[in-house]
Tab-separated table of C-alpha atoms in Angstrom:
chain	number	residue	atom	x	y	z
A	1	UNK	CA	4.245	-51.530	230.897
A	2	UNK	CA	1.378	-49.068	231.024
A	3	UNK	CA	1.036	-46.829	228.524
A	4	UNK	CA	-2.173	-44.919	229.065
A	5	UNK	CA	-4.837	-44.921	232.116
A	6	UNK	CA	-8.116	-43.590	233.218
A	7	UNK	CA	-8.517	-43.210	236.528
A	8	UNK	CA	-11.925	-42.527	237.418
A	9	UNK	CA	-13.266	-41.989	241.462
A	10	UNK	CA	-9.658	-41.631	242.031
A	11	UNK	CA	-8.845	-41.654	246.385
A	12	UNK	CA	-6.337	-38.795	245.545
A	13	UNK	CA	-5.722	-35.850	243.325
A	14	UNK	CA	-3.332	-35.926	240.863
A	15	UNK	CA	-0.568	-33.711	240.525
A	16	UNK	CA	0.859	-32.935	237.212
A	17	UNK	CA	4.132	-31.472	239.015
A	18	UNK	CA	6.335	-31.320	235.192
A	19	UNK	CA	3.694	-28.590	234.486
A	20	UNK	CA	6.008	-25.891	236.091
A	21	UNK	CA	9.365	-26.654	234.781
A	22	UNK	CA	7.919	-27.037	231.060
A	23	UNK	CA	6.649	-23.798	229.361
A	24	UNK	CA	5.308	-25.994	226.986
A	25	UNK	CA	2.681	-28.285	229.388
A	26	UNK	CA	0.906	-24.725	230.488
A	27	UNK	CA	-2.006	-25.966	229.007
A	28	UNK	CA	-1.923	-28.846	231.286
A	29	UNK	CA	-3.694	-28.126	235.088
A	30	UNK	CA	-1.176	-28.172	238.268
A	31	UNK	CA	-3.843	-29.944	239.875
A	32	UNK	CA	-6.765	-32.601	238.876
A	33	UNK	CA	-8.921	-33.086	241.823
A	34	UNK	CA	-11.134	-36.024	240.239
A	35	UNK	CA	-11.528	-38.476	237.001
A	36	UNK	CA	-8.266	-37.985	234.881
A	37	UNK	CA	-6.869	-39.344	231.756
A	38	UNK	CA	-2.841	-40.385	231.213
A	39	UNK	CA	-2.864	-40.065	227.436
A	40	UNK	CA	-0.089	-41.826	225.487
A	41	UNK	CA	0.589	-38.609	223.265
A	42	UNK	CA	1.040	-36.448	226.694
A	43	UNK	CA	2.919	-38.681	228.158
A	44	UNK	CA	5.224	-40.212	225.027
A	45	UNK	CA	6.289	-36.411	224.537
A	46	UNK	CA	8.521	-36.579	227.565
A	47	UNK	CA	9.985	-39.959	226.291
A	48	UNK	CA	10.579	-43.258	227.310
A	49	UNK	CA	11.316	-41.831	231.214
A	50	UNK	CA	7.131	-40.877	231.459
A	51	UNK	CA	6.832	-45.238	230.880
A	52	UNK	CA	9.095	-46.440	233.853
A	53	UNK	CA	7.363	-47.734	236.936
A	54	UNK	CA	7.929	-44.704	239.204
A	55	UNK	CA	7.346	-42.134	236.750
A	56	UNK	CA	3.804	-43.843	236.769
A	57	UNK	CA	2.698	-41.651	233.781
A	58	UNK	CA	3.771	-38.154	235.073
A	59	UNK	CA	0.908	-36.065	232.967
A	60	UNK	CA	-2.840	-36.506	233.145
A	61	UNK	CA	-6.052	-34.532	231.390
A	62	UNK	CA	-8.969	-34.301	233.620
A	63	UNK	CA	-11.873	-36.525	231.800
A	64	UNK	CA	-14.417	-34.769	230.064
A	65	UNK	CA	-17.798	-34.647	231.718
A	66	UNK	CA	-18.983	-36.393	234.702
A	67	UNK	CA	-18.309	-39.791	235.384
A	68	UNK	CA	-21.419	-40.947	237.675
A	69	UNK	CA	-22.417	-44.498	236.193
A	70	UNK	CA	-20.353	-47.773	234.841
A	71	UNK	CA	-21.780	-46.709	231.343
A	72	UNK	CA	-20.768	-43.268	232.013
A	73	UNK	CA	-17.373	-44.849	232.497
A	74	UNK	CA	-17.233	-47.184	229.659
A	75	UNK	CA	-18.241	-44.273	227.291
A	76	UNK	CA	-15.166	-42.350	228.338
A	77	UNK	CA	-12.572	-45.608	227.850
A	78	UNK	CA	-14.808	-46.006	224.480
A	79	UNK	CA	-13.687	-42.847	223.250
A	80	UNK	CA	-10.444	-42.225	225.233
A	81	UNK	CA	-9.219	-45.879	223.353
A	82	UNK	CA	-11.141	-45.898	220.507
A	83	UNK	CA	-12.684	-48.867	221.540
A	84	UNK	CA	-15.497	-49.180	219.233
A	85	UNK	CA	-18.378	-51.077	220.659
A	86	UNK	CA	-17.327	-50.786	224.737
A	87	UNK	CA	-20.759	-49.254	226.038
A	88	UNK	CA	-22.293	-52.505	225.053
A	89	UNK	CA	-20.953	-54.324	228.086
A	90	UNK	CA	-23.689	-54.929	230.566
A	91	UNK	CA	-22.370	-53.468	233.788
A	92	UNK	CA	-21.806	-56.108	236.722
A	93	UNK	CA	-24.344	-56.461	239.344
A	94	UNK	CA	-22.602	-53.991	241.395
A	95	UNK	CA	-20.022	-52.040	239.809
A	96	UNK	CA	-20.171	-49.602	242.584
A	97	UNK	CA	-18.233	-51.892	244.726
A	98	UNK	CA	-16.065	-52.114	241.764
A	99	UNK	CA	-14.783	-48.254	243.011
């Protein structure tokens, strides 16, 4: 079961569609049109439902900053997981393919 994601150089947008039938995500944008985060608070606040396979994490954040290296990336799951350490990882020889 997945219980939080980043999704960085995403193919598609994401669309937070429970924004408009909960006053309470206003915060939250309609519409992320790159790197996004699926947060286990955001998501654990509509309950157990926001976990199943085809809810597939129904909120997302977009990711703070630009994402435009592997290190980039690892800094942002470093922080985003509290992952103490991450940015250490040498990146592979081509992580660009990795996208």
């Amino acid at each position: 079961m997945t219980i939080a994601r980043i999704d960085a150089w995403p193919a598609d947008p994401h669309a937070n569609t429970l924004r408009k039938r909960l006053p309470r995500w206003r915060h939250v944008p309609s519409m992320i049109e790159g790197h996004h985060v699926h947060r286990f608070a955001d998501n654990a606040a509509l309950g157990a439902v926001a976990f199943e396979p085809a809810r597939n994490l129904p909120v997302a954040m977009p990711v703070p900053g630009d994402l435009r290296s592997f290190r980039d990336f690892l800094r942002t799951v470093e922080a985003e997981f509290r992952i103490a350490g991450l940015v250490d990882i040498p990146p592979p020889d081509s992580w660009e393919s990795l996208i």
